[in-house]
Coordinates of C-alpha atoms in Angstrom, one line a residue:
Chain A
X1 CA 100.9 26.7 144.6
X2 CA 100.7 30.0 142.8
X3 CA 99.2 31.8 145.8
X4 CA 102.2 31.2 148.1
X5 CA 103.7 34.6 148.9
X6 CA 107.4 34.8 148.1
X7 CA 110.1 36.7 149.8
X8 CA 110.9 40.2 148.4
X9 CA 114.2 40.8 146.7
X10 CA 116.6 43.6 147.6
X11 CA 116.2 46.7 145.6
X12 CA 119.7 47.8 145.0
X13 CA 120.6 45.7 141.9
X14 CA 117.3 46.3 140.1
X15 CA 117.6 49.1 137.6
X16 CA 114.8 51.6 136.8
X17 CA 114.6 50.0 133.4
X18 CA 113.5 46.7 135.1
X19 CA 110.9 48.4 137.3
X20 CA 109.6 50.1 134.2
X21 CA 109.2 46.7 132.6
X22 CA 107.4 45.3 135.6
X23 CA 105.0 48.2 135.3
X24 CA 104.5 47.3 131.6
X25 CA 103.9 43.7 132.5
X26 CA 101.4 44.8 135.1
X27 CA 99.5 46.9 132.5
X28 CA 99.3 44.0 130.1
X29 CA 98.1 41.6 132.8
X30 CA 95.5 44.1 133.9
X31 CA 94.2 44.3 130.4
X32 CA 94.2 40.5 130.1
X33 CA 92.4 40.1 133.4
X34 CA 89.8 42.5 132.3
X35 CA 89.2 40.4 129.2
X36 CA 88.8 37.3 131.3
X37 CA 92.1 35.7 130.2
X38 CA 93.2 33.3 133.0
X39 CA 96.7 32.2 131.9
X40 CA 99.4 33.5 129.7
X41 CA 102.8 32.1 128.4
X42 CA 106.0 34.1 128.6
X43 CA 105.8 34.4 124.9
X44 CA 102.3 35.7 125.0
X45 CA 103.2 38.3 127.6
X46 CA 106.3 39.2 125.6
X47 CA 104.3 39.7 122.4
X48 CA 101.8 41.8 124.2
X49 CA 104.6 44.1 125.6
X50 CA 106.8 44.1 122.5
X51 CA 109.7 42.5 124.4
X52 CA 111.4 39.2 123.9
X53 CA 110.3 36.2 125.8
X54 CA 113.7 35.4 127.3
X55 CA 113.8 38.9 128.9
X56 CA 110.3 38.4 130.3
X57 CA 111.2 35.0 131.8
X58 CA 114.5 36.5 133.3
X59 CA 112.7 39.5 134.8
X60 CA 110.0 37.4 136.4
X61 CA 112.4 34.6 137.6
X62 CA 114.4 37.3 139.3
X63 CA 111.4 38.0 141.5
X64 CA 110.8 34.3 142.2
X65 CA 108.0 33.9 139.6
X66 CA 108.6 30.8 137.5
X67 CA 105.3 30.0 135.8
X68 CA 103.8 26.5 135.5
X69 CA 105.1 24.1 132.9
X70 CA 102.5 23.7 130.1
X71 CA 100.3 26.5 131.6
X72 CA 102.5 29.6 131.8
X73 CA 101.6 32.2 134.3
X74 CA 98.2 32.6 136.1
X75 CA 97.2 36.1 135.2
X76 CA 95.5 37.1 138.4
X77 CA 98.3 35.6 140.5
X78 CA 101.1 37.3 138.6
X79 CA 99.2 40.6 138.6
X80 CA 98.9 40.4 142.4
X81 CA 102.5 39.4 142.8
X82 CA 103.8 42.3 140.6
X83 CA 101.6 44.7 142.5
X84 CA 103.2 43.6 145.7
X85 CA 106.7 43.9 144.3
X86 CA 105.9 47.4 143.1
X87 CA 104.5 48.4 146.5
X88 CA 101.0 48.7 145.0
X89 CA 99.4 46.2 147.3
X90 CA 98.4 49.3 149.4
X91 CA 97.5 52.8 148.4
X92 CA 100.4 55.2 148.1
X93 CA 99.6 58.7 149.5
X94 CA 100.8 61.5 147.2
X95 CA 101.0 65.2 147.6
X96 CA 101.6 67.6 144.6
X97 CA 103.8 70.6 145.2
X98 CA 102.7 73.4 143.0
X99 CA 99.2 74.2 141.8
X100 CA 99.9 75.5 138.3
X101 CA 98.7 73.9 135.1
X102 CA 101.0 70.9 135.6
X103 CA 99.9 70.4 139.2
X104 CA 96.3 70.5 138.2
X105 CA 96.9 68.2 135.3
X106 CA 98.7 65.7 137.5
X107 CA 96.0 65.9 140.2
X108 CA 93.4 64.8 137.7
X109 CA 95.7 62.3 135.8
X110 CA 93.4 59.2 135.7
X111 CA 96.3 56.8 135.7
X112 CA 97.4 57.7 139.2
X113 CA 94.2 56.7 140.9
X114 CA 93.8 53.6 138.7
X115 CA 97.2 52.3 139.7
X116 CA 96.6 52.9 143.4
X117 CA 98.1 56.4 144.0
X118 CA 95.9 58.6 146.1
X119 CA 96.5 62.3 145.5
X120 CA 95.7 64.0 148.8
X121 CA 96.3 67.6 148.0
X122 CA 98.1 70.2 145.9
X123 CA 100.2 72.7 147.8
X124 CA 101.0 76.3 146.7
X125 CA 102.0 79.6 148.2
X126 CA 99.4 81.5 146.1
X127 CA 96.7 82.5 148.6
X128 CA 94.3 83.0 145.7
X129 CA 94.5 79.3 144.8
X130 CA 94.2 77.9 148.3
X131 CA 90.8 76.3 148.8
X132 CA 90.1 75.8 145.1
X133 CA 89.8 72.2 143.7
X134 CA 90.7 70.4 140.6
X135 CA 88.0 68.8 138.4
X136 CA 88.4 65.5 140.2
X137 CA 88.2 67.2 143.6
X138 CA 91.8 67.5 144.7
X139 CA 92.0 70.6 147.0
X140 CA 94.8 73.3 147.0
X141 CA 96.3 73.9 150.4
X142 CA 98.9 76.4 151.5
X143 CA 102.5 75.3 151.5
X144 CA 102.7 76.3 155.2
X145 CA 100.5 73.3 156.0
X146 CA 102.9 70.9 154.3
X147 CA 104.3 69.3 157.5
X148 CA 100.8 68.9 159.0
X149 CA 99.4 67.3 155.8
X150 CA 102.4 64.9 155.5
X151 CA 101.9 63.7 159.0
X152 CA 98.1 63.6 158.9
X153 CA 97.8 61.8 155.6
X154 CA 100.9 59.6 155.9
X155 CA 102.3 61.0 152.6
X156 CA 104.6 58.6 150.8
X157 CA 105.5 60.5 147.7
X158 CA 105.9 64.2 146.8
X159 CA 105.4 65.3 143.2
X160 CA 107.3 68.4 142.3
X161 CA 105.4 70.5 139.8
X162 CA 107.0 73.9 140.6
X163 CA 109.2 76.1 138.3
X164 CA 112.9 75.3 138.2
X165 CA 113.8 78.3 140.3
X166 CA 111.7 77.2 143.2
X167 CA 112.4 73.5 143.0
X168 CA 115.4 73.1 145.3
X169 CA 113.8 75.1 148.1
X170 CA 110.5 73.2 147.9
X171 CA 112.3 69.8 147.7
X172 CA 114.3 70.7 150.8
X173 CA 111.0 71.5 152.6
X174 CA 109.4 68.3 151.6
X175 CA 112.4 66.2 152.6
X176 CA 112.5 67.9 156.0
X177 CA 109.0 66.5 156.7
X178 CA 110.3 63.0 156.3
X179 CA 109.1 62.2 152.7
X180 CA 111.6 59.8 151.1
X181 CA 110.4 59.6 147.5
X182 CA 110.0 62.5 145.1
X183 CA 108.9 62.6 141.5
X184 CA 110.3 65.7 139.9
X185 CA 109.1 67.5 136.8
X186 CA 111.4 70.5 137.1
X187 CA 114.4 70.8 134.9
X188 CA 118.0 71.0 136.1
X189 CA 119.9 69.2 138.8
X190 CA 118.5 68.9 142.4
X191 CA 120.4 67.8 145.4
X192 CA 118.8 65.2 147.8
X193 CA 120.3 63.3 150.7
X194 CA 121.3 59.6 150.1
X195 CA 118.2 58.2 151.9
X196 CA 115.8 60.0 149.5
X197 CA 114.9 58.6 146.1
X198 CA 114.5 61.3 143.5
X199 CA 113.0 60.4 140.1
X200 CA 113.1 63.2 137.5
X201 CA 110.8 63.1 134.5
X202 CA 112.2 64.8 131.4
X203 CA 109.3 65.0 128.9
X204 CA 111.7 66.2 126.2
X205 CA 113.3 62.7 126.1
X206 CA 110.0 61.3 124.8
X207 CA 109.8 64.0 122.1
X208 CA 113.4 63.3 121.2
X209 CA 112.6 59.6 120.5
X210 CA 110.0 60.9 118.0
X211 CA 112.4 63.4 116.4
X212 CA 114.9 60.5 116.1
X213 CA 112.4 58.4 114.3
X214 CA 111.6 61.3 111.9
X215 CA 115.3 62.0 111.3
X216 CA 116.2 58.4 110.6
X217 CA 113.1 57.4 108.6
X218 CA 113.5 60.4 106.3
X219 CA 111.1 63.3 106.2
X220 CA 108.9 63.3 103.1
X221 CA 108.3 67.0 103.7
X222 CA 111.9 67.8 104.3
Chain B
X1 CA 139.0 65.2 112.4
X2 CA 136.2 65.4 114.8
X3 CA 134.1 67.6 112.6
X4 CA 133.7 65.2 109.8
X5 CA 130.0 64.3 109.4
X6 CA 129.3 60.6 109.6
X7 CA 126.6 58.6 107.9
X8 CA 123.4 58.0 109.8
X9 CA 122.5 54.5 110.9
X10 CA 119.2 52.8 110.1
X11 CA 116.6 53.3 112.8
X12 CA 115.0 49.9 113.0
X13 CA 117.4 48.1 115.3
X14 CA 117.7 50.9 117.9
X15 CA 115.4 50.5 120.8
X16 CA 113.7 53.4 122.6
X17 CA 115.9 52.6 125.6
X18 CA 119.0 53.5 123.4
X19 CA 117.5 56.8 122.2
X20 CA 116.6 57.6 125.8
X21 CA 120.3 57.1 126.7
X22 CA 121.3 59.3 123.7
X23 CA 119.1 62.0 125.2
X24 CA 120.7 61.5 128.5
X25 CA 124.2 61.8 127.1
X26 CA 123.1 65.0 125.3
X27 CA 121.9 66.5 128.6
X28 CA 125.2 65.7 130.3
X29 CA 127.2 67.1 127.4
X30 CA 125.2 70.3 127.4
X31 CA 125.9 70.7 131.1
X32 CA 129.6 70.1 130.5
X33 CA 129.7 72.5 127.6
X34 CA 128.0 75.2 129.7
X35 CA 130.7 74.7 132.3
X36 CA 133.5 75.1 129.7
X37 CA 134.6 71.5 129.7
X38 CA 136.2 70.6 126.4
X39 CA 136.8 66.9 126.5
X40 CA 135.4 63.9 128.4
X41 CA 136.3 60.3 128.7
X42 CA 133.7 57.5 128.3
X43 CA 134.2 56.8 132.0
X44 CA 133.6 60.5 132.8
X45 CA 130.5 60.6 130.7
X46 CA 129.3 57.3 132.2
X47 CA 129.8 58.5 135.8
X48 CA 127.9 61.7 135.0
X49 CA 125.0 59.6 133.6
X50 CA 125.1 56.8 136.2
X51 CA 125.7 54.2 133.5
X52 CA 128.7 52.0 132.9
X53 CA 131.5 53.0 130.6
X54 CA 131.3 50.0 128.4
X55 CA 127.6 50.7 127.6
X56 CA 128.4 54.4 126.8
X57 CA 131.2 53.3 124.4
X58 CA 129.0 50.7 122.8
X59 CA 126.1 53.2 122.2
X60 CA 128.4 55.8 120.8
X61 CA 130.4 53.4 118.6
X62 CA 127.1 52.2 117.1
X63 CA 126.6 55.7 115.8
X64 CA 130.2 55.9 114.5
X65 CA 131.6 58.0 117.3
X66 CA 134.8 56.5 118.6
X67 CA 136.5 59.2 120.6
X68 CA 140.2 60.0 120.4
X69 CA 142.7 57.8 122.2
X70 CA 144.2 59.6 125.3
X71 CA 141.7 62.5 124.9
X72 CA 138.2 60.9 125.0
X73 CA 135.4 62.8 123.3
X74 CA 135.3 66.4 122.3
X75 CA 132.3 67.7 124.1
X76 CA 131.1 70.2 121.5
X77 CA 131.6 67.8 118.7
X78 CA 129.8 64.9 120.4
X79 CA 127.0 67.2 121.4
X80 CA 126.5 68.3 117.8
X81 CA 126.7 64.8 116.5
X82 CA 124.1 63.5 119.0
X83 CA 121.8 66.4 118.1
X84 CA 122.0 65.4 114.5
X85 CA 121.3 61.7 115.3
X86 CA 118.3 62.8 117.4
X87 CA 117.0 65.0 114.6
X88 CA 117.6 68.1 116.7
X89 CA 119.9 69.8 114.2
X90 CA 116.8 71.6 113.1
X91 CA 113.7 72.9 115.0
X92 CA 110.9 70.3 115.3
X93 CA 107.5 71.9 114.8
X94 CA 105.0 70.7 117.4
X95 CA 101.2 71.1 117.8
X96 CA 99.4 70.2 121.1
X97 CA 96.0 68.6 120.8
X98 CA 93.8 69.6 123.7
X99 CA 94.0 72.9 125.7
X100 CA 93.2 71.6 129.2
X101 CA 95.6 71.8 132.1
X102 CA 97.9 69.3 130.6
X103 CA 97.9 71.0 127.2
X104 CA 98.8 74.4 128.8
X105 CA 101.4 72.8 131.0
X106 CA 103.1 71.2 128.0
X107 CA 102.8 74.4 126.0
X108 CA 104.9 76.2 128.7
X109 CA 107.2 73.2 129.5
X110 CA 110.6 74.9 129.4
X111 CA 112.4 71.7 128.3
X112 CA 110.7 71.6 124.9
X113 CA 112.0 74.9 123.6
X114 CA 115.4 74.4 125.2
X115 CA 115.8 71.1 123.2
X116 CA 114.7 72.6 119.9
X117 CA 111.0 71.8 119.9
X118 CA 108.8 74.7 118.7
X119 CA 105.3 74.5 120.1
X120 CA 103.2 76.3 117.4
X121 CA 99.7 76.1 118.9
X122 CA 97.3 74.2 121.1
X123 CA 94.1 73.0 119.4
X124 CA 90.7 72.6 121.1
X125 CA 87.1 72.4 120.2
X126 CA 86.0 74.7 123.1
X127 CA 85.2 78.0 121.5
X128 CA 85.7 79.8 124.8
X129 CA 89.4 78.8 124.8
X130 CA 90.1 79.7 121.2
X131 CA 92.3 82.8 121.0
X132 CA 93.6 82.6 124.6
X133 CA 97.3 82.1 125.2
X134 CA 99.5 80.2 127.6
X135 CA 101.9 82.1 129.8
X136 CA 104.7 81.6 127.3
X137 CA 102.4 82.9 124.5
X138 CA 101.3 79.7 122.8
X139 CA 97.8 80.4 121.3
X140 CA 94.8 78.1 121.3
X141 CA 93.3 77.5 117.9
X142 CA 90.1 75.6 116.9
X143 CA 90.4 72.0 116.0
X144 CA 88.8 72.7 112.7
X145 CA 91.9 74.6 111.7
X146 CA 94.1 71.6 112.3
X147 CA 94.8 70.7 108.6
X148 CA 95.6 74.3 107.7
X149 CA 98.0 74.7 110.7
X150 CA 99.8 71.4 110.0
X151 CA 100.4 72.5 106.4
X152 CA 101.3 76.2 107.1
X153 CA 103.7 75.4 110.0
X154 CA 105.1 72.2 108.7
X155 CA 104.1 70.3 111.8
X156 CA 106.4 67.3 112.6
X157 CA 104.9 66.1 115.9
X158 CA 101.4 66.1 117.4
X159 CA 101.1 65.9 121.2
X160 CA 97.9 64.3 122.4
X161 CA 96.7 65.9 125.6
X162 CA 92.9 65.1 125.4
X163 CA 90.9 62.8 127.6
X164 CA 91.0 59.1 126.8
X165 CA 87.4 59.1 125.4
X166 CA 88.4 61.6 122.6
X167 CA 91.9 60.3 122.0
X168 CA 91.3 57.9 119.1
X169 CA 89.1 60.4 117.1
X170 CA 91.7 63.1 117.5
X171 CA 94.6 60.9 116.6
X172 CA 92.8 59.8 113.5
X173 CA 92.3 63.5 112.5
X174 CA 96.0 64.3 113.1
X175 CA 97.2 61.3 111.1
X176 CA 94.9 62.3 108.2
X177 CA 96.8 65.6 107.9
X178 CA 100.0 63.7 107.3
X179 CA 101.7 64.0 110.7
X180 CA 103.8 60.8 111.3
X181 CA 104.9 61.2 114.9
X182 CA 102.6 61.4 117.9
X183 CA 103.3 61.8 121.6
X184 CA 100.4 60.5 123.6
X185 CA 99.5 61.3 127.2
X186 CA 96.0 59.6 127.1
X187 CA 95.6 56.2 128.8
X188 CA 94.5 53.0 126.9
X189 CA 95.4 51.5 123.6
X190 CA 95.3 53.7 120.4
X191 CA 95.5 52.4 116.9
X192 CA 97.8 54.0 114.3
X193 CA 98.8 52.9 110.8
X194 CA 102.3 51.3 110.4
X195 CA 103.9 54.4 109.0
X196 CA 103.1 56.4 112.1
X197 CA 105.2 56.4 115.2
X198 CA 103.2 56.6 118.4
X199 CA 104.9 57.1 121.7
X200 CA 102.7 56.9 124.8
X201 CA 103.8 58.4 128.1
X202 CA 102.4 56.7 131.2
X203 CA 103.2 58.9 134.1
X204 CA 102.2 56.2 136.6
X205 CA 105.2 54.2 135.6
X206 CA 107.5 56.9 137.2
X207 CA 105.4 56.8 140.4
X208 CA 105.6 53.0 140.4
X209 CA 109.4 53.1 140.4
X210 CA 109.2 55.2 143.6
X211 CA 106.6 53.0 145.3
X212 CA 108.9 50.1 144.3
X213 CA 111.8 51.8 146.1
X214 CA 109.6 52.5 149.2
X215 CA 108.3 48.9 149.3
X216 CA 111.8 47.3 148.9
X217 CA 113.7 49.7 151.2
X218 CA 111.2 49.3 154.1
X219 CA 108.8 52.0 155.2
X220 CA 109.9 53.5 158.6
X221 CA 106.3 54.8 159.0
X222 CA 104.6 51.6 158.4

């Protein structure tokens, strides 16, 4: 039966590219579910995601999801299963380090809450900012309260939105409180111990895929 | 000789995953060049990027870059070649749509300038913001001046940093001015004509790869 929970797979062999595709499948399934679509074939899901059907089947089979012959996948079931695999079957508690423009933008980023991430607070050393709130109500606390907030709110993930020069010192403080997963927006190399997962976002990479497109397709102005 | 320019390859078969790897190679090569490293093997480059050497060789061979037997790749040359492929051999002119926290954060994002992207202005409909500047000096102009700015500054790329509700209307305005490449931070589906390249950034995907790591590695707190 589609509702039977299946064992989780070990994480080590799964690349970040695969987890990014799982996120993409989840987005598509959420859109389908919202439209009242009950079942989808691997081909239908692949078309929706601009991927090929064999890759979709392979990804899902790896996680023990095989679909039903003649039916495909049950949308609600597959959605729930992917959420479980991605750790989204419970809320993830997030704290943002740095209350600059980026920190405020991330605090109010609608996608985080929609996908089950709960931004608890922004932390900053600027006393003038402490106590202020983002538009969506996320409060700025002082960095000195980091340890207390991590313990009180069971923080899972720290988001690093400080300038490059402060990044290593702040990441060291966050890791010392026991946080094991960090999303980093600062540039440059950061050192973390082996038990900590650091994911760095380089926004220039996205711009470069666009400049690649422009360079290769020929610039009518250029 | 390593300095011979090579023909560019057509864009259509190259996935965004490949261009993202080219960006990654470029980052590694820039770091090596800064350290004074003159040559690198495919294995050395692969190790630096956490990829396998066969994949690196395949990616680079696709773009006509074969390395030199017994030497590997010349760092400066390969860097220059990748920049050309990625369209970074000239500055790309960028305008940011939306002067909220995200717009300001992007205007001051150090990675954009470092990689050759020139943020010309932020555009907003809020008269109170028009004329103000970001920390790095990017000015806010009124949306009504969009067409004039695109023409005057030869804008290549528009970055969409407006709320979801305004995104389609703004993207339509940008496309009407002739801009063919758009980086989008708004959530939800946007429609663009076939000649326009739209790249959407979903920051939740990065958080989900961390929650996946936490879910699969077991949470000691819970």
